[in-house]
PDB file of C-alpha atoms in Angstrom:
ATOM      1  CA  MET A   1     166.819 109.883 100.254  1.00 43.00           C
ATOM      2  CA  THR A   2     166.443 106.540  97.933  1.00 55.00           C
ATOM      3  CA  ARG A   3     164.737 107.453  94.137  1.00 66.00           C
ATOM      4  CA  LEU A   4     163.741 104.239  92.520  1.00 76.00           C
ATOM      5  CA  THR A   5     162.157 105.185  89.133  1.00 78.00           C
ATOM      6  CA  GLY A   6     161.761 103.204  85.754  1.00 85.00           C
ATOM      7  CA  THR A   7     161.892  99.016  85.530  1.00 90.00           C
ATOM      8  CA  ALA A   8     162.040  98.037  88.451  1.00 93.00           C
ATOM      9  CA  LEU A   9     161.491  93.859  90.747  1.00 96.00           C
ATOM     10  CA  ARG A  10     158.037  93.135  92.077  1.00 97.00           C
ATOM     11  CA  VAL A  11     158.865  90.103  94.727  1.00 98.00           C
ATOM     12  CA  THR A  12     155.368  88.902  96.061  1.00 98.00           C
ATOM     13  CA  ILE A  13     155.745  86.178  99.031  1.00 98.00           C
ATOM     14  CA  PHE A  14     152.705  84.212 100.379  1.00 96.00           C
ATOM     15  CA  ILE A  15     152.597  82.632 103.945  1.00 94.00           C
ATOM     16  CA  GLY A  16     150.892  81.918 106.579  1.00 91.00           C
ATOM     17  CA  GLU A  17     149.897  84.094 109.630  1.00 90.00           C
ATOM     18  CA  ASN A  18     150.996  82.500 111.889  1.00 90.00           C
ATOM     19  CA  ASP A  19     154.412  80.960 109.858  1.00 93.00           C
ATOM     20  CA  THR A  20     156.933  81.650 112.342  1.00 95.00           C
ATOM     21  CA  TRP A  21     161.028  82.569 112.389  1.00 96.00           C
ATOM     22  CA  HIS A  22     162.836  81.054 115.762  1.00 96.00           C
ATOM     23  CA  HIS A  23     159.692  81.724 117.628  1.00 96.00           C
ATOM     24  CA  LYS A  24     159.113  85.651 116.095  1.00 96.00           C
ATOM     25  CA  PRO A  25     156.417  86.164 113.353  1.00 96.00           C
ATOM     26  CA  LEU A  26     158.214  85.199 109.960  1.00 97.00           C
ATOM     27  CA  PHE A  27     156.567  88.690 107.516  1.00 97.00           C
ATOM     28  CA  SER A  28     158.539  90.797 111.023  1.00 97.00           C
ATOM     29  CA  GLU A  29     161.531  89.282 109.804  1.00 97.00           C
ATOM     30  CA  ILE A  30     161.420  89.204 106.127  1.00 98.00           C
ATOM     31  CA  VAL A  31     160.531  92.630 106.765  1.00 98.00           C
ATOM     32  CA  HIS A  32     164.036  93.189 108.801  1.00 97.00           C
ATOM     33  CA  ARG A  33     166.026  91.702 106.849  1.00 98.00           C
ATOM     34  CA  ALA A  34     164.766  93.667 103.665  1.00 97.00           C
ATOM     35  CA  HIS A  35     165.427  97.134 105.645  1.00 97.00           C
ATOM     36  CA  GLN A  36     168.600  95.821 106.428  1.00 97.00           C
ATOM     37  CA  ALA A  37     169.894  94.670 102.767  1.00 96.00           C
ATOM     38  CA  GLY A  38     168.514  97.443 101.900  1.00 95.00           C
ATOM     39  CA  LEU A  39     166.011  97.455  99.931  1.00 95.00           C
ATOM     40  CA  ALA A  40     163.637  99.859  98.393  1.00 92.00           C
ATOM     41  CA  GLY A  41     160.529  98.892 101.004  1.00 91.00           C
ATOM     42  CA  ALA A  42     158.812  96.266 102.073  1.00 96.00           C
ATOM     43  CA  SER A  43     154.306  96.336 103.296  1.00 97.00           C
ATOM     44  CA  VAL A  44     152.973  93.597 104.520  1.00 97.00           C
ATOM     45  CA  PHE A  45     149.081  93.012 104.037  1.00 97.00           C
ATOM     46  CA  ARG A  46     146.373  90.243 105.712  1.00 91.00           C
ATOM     47  CA  GLY A  47     144.016  88.498 103.427  1.00 87.00           C
ATOM     48  CA  VAL A  48     140.560  87.508 104.822  1.00 83.00           C
ATOM     49  CA  GLU A  49     140.234  84.068 103.053  1.00 80.00           C
ATOM     50  CA  GLY A  50     142.683  81.932 100.233  1.00 79.00           C
ATOM     51  CA  TYR A  51     144.064  78.838 100.017  1.00 78.00           C
ATOM     52  CA  GLY A  52     147.241  77.544  98.456  1.00 77.00           C
ATOM     53  CA  ALA A  53     149.686  74.605  98.233  1.00 75.00           C
ATOM     54  CA  THR A  54     147.191  72.609 101.420  1.00 73.00           C
ATOM     55  CA  SER A  55     144.657  73.501  99.844  1.00 70.00           C
ATOM     56  CA  LEU A  56     142.598  73.882 103.135  1.00 72.00           C
ATOM     57  CA  ILE A  57     141.029  77.246 102.570  1.00 71.00           C
ATOM     58  CA  HIS A  58     141.507  79.719 105.566  1.00 74.00           C
ATOM     59  CA  THR A  59     139.672  82.775 106.102  1.00 73.00           C
ATOM     60  CA  SER A  60     138.001  85.661 108.392  1.00 70.00           C
ATOM     61  CA  ARG A  61     134.382  84.914 108.547  1.00 65.00           C
ATOM     62  CA  LEU A  62     133.585  84.817 112.343  1.00 56.00           C
ATOM     63  CA  LEU A  63     132.460  81.356 112.285  1.00 57.00           C
ATOM     64  CA  SER A  64     135.212  80.005 110.486  1.00 55.00           C
ATOM     65  CA  LEU A  65     137.983  77.764 113.216  1.00 55.00           C
ATOM     66  CA  SER A  66     140.883  78.692 110.877  1.00 57.00           C
ATOM     67  CA  GLU A  67     143.347  81.876 112.687  1.00 70.00           C
ATOM     68  CA  ASP A  68     146.226  81.146 110.172  1.00 79.00           C
ATOM     69  CA  LEU A  69     145.488  83.694 107.067  1.00 86.00           C
ATOM     70  CA  PRO A  70     147.286  84.266 104.658  1.00 90.00           C
ATOM     71  CA  VAL A  71     149.489  87.148 104.512  1.00 95.00           C
ATOM     72  CA  ALA A  72     151.592  88.627 101.607  1.00 97.00           C
ATOM     73  CA  ILE A  73     154.341  90.312 101.596  1.00 98.00           C
ATOM     74  CA  VAL A  74     155.705  93.163  98.955  1.00 98.00           C
ATOM     75  CA  ILE A  75     159.126  94.657  97.858  1.00 97.00           C
ATOM     76  CA  VAL A  76     159.780  96.319  95.272  1.00 96.00           C
ATOM     77  CA  ASP A  77     163.739  97.022  94.461  1.00 95.00           C
ATOM     78  CA  THR A  78     166.247  97.321  91.164  1.00 94.00           C
ATOM     79  CA  GLU A  79     166.574  94.154  89.478  1.00 94.00           C
ATOM     80  CA  LYS A  80     169.924  93.722  90.757  1.00 95.00           C
ATOM     81  CA  ARG A  81     168.709  94.142  94.689  1.00 95.00           C
ATOM     82  CA  VAL A  82     165.987  92.411  94.338  1.00 97.00           C
ATOM     83  CA  ARG A  83     167.707  88.514  93.012  1.00 97.00           C
ATOM     84  CA  ALA A  84     171.015  89.669  95.410  1.00 97.00           C
ATOM     85  CA  PHE A  85     168.061  89.278  98.662  1.00 97.00           C
ATOM     86  CA  LEU A  86     166.549  85.736  97.643  1.00 97.00           C
ATOM     87  CA  PRO A  87     168.716  83.439  99.229  1.00 97.00           C
ATOM     88  CA  GLN A  88     166.983  84.329 102.183  1.00 96.00           C
ATOM     89  CA  LEU A  89     164.210  84.067 101.244  1.00 96.00           C
ATOM     90  CA  ASP A  90     165.478  80.699 100.275  1.00 95.00           C
ATOM     91  CA  GLU A  91     166.905  80.418 104.466  1.00 95.00           C
ATOM     92  CA  LEU A  92     163.209  81.858 105.565  1.00 96.00           C
ATOM     93  CA  VAL A  93     160.374  80.765 103.440  1.00 95.00           C
ATOM     94  CA  GLY A  94     159.825  77.297 103.688  1.00 91.00           C
ATOM     95  CA  GLN A  95     156.256  76.407 102.551  1.00 90.00           C
ATOM     96  CA  GLY A  96     154.983  79.442 101.066  1.00 91.00           C
ATOM     97  CA  LEU A  97     154.351  80.825  97.314  1.00 94.00           C
ATOM     98  CA  VAL A  98     157.589  83.502  95.963  1.00 96.00           C
ATOM     99  CA  ILE A  99     156.975  85.442  93.018  1.00 97.00           C
ATOM    100  CA  LEU A 100     158.398  87.701  90.792  1.00 97.00           C
ATOM    101  CA  ASP A 101     157.873  89.601  88.880  1.00 96.00           C
ATOM    102  CA  GLU A 102     159.123  92.796  86.272  1.00 96.00           C
ATOM    103  CA  CYS A 103     156.673  96.723  86.966  1.00 94.00           C
ATOM    104  CA  GLU A 104     157.531 100.158  86.040  1.00 92.00           C
ATOM    105  CA  VAL A 105     157.959 102.580  89.081  1.00 92.00           C
ATOM    106  CA  ILE A 106     156.156 105.520  88.493  1.00 89.00           C
ATOM    107  CA  ARG A 107     157.092 107.525  91.844  1.00 80.00           C
ATOM    108  CA  TYR A 108     158.558 106.865  94.263  1.00 76.00           C
ATOM    109  CA  ALA A 109     160.464 109.588  96.658  1.00 75.00           C
ATOM    110  CA  GLY A 110     159.815 109.344 100.873  1.00 74.00           C
ATOM    111  CA  ARG A 111     159.364 112.535 102.710  1.00 69.00           C
ATOM    112  CA  ASP A 112     162.266 114.593 103.562  1.00 67.00           C
ATOM    113  CA  LYS A 113     163.825 116.073 106.706  1.00 61.00           C
ATOM    114  CA  ARG A 114     163.126 119.446 105.286  1.00 58.00           C
ATOM    115  CA  ASP A 115     158.920 118.259 104.178  1.00 58.00           C
ATOM    116  CA  LYS A 116     159.101 117.407 108.312  1.00 56.00           C
ATOM    117  CA  ARG A 117     160.183 120.375 109.548  1.00 60.00           C
ATOM    118  CA  ASP A 118     157.452 122.500 106.729  1.00 61.00           C
ATOM    119  CA  ARG A 119     154.141 120.491 107.564  1.00 60.00           C
ATOM    120  CA  ARG A 120     155.343 121.210 111.880  1.00 63.00           C
ATOM    121  CA  ASP A 121     156.236 125.576 111.146  1.00 64.00           C
ATOM    122  CA  ARG A 122     152.275 125.301 109.568  1.00 63.00           C
ATOM    123  CA  ARG A 123     151.121 123.500 111.881  1.00 65.00           C
ATOM    124  CA  ASP A 124     152.368 125.722 114.820  1.00 67.00           C
ATOM    125  CA  LYS A 125     151.398 128.767 112.611  1.00 68.00           C
ATOM    126  CA  LYS A 126     147.965 127.546 112.077  1.00 66.00           C
ATOM    127  CA  GLU A 127     148.093 126.687 115.945  1.00 65.00           C
ATOM    128  CA  GLY A 128     148.925 130.049 116.716  1.00 64.00           C
ATOM    129  CA  ALA A 129     146.495 131.957 114.856  1.00 54.00           C
TER     130      ALA A 129
END
């Protein structure tokens, strides 16, 4: 299980949800590459409204003609690992914004197999009672 605490680097990538890489959603390609690179984690957040370098406002409001909503991909890991991943973002992100900022990780813990077994055992006991 990976543990990450203390000073870290956060990379946030702002793109449009319709951006693609070889006919796949770009956000999905970024997440899969981050996973392959062994980064601690990546999350994709879909915006409800925003604009970027084009100054065109994209919104999820019903009467809007725009459907290319903003998407943010957030990745946090050690500075060394994040910086090693940046060349892949240079390759993938043609239009968009990539920012880096230092952060402090207070808690990062995944579930291990024992935790899953314990929860399953408790559930089984509850159902059998």
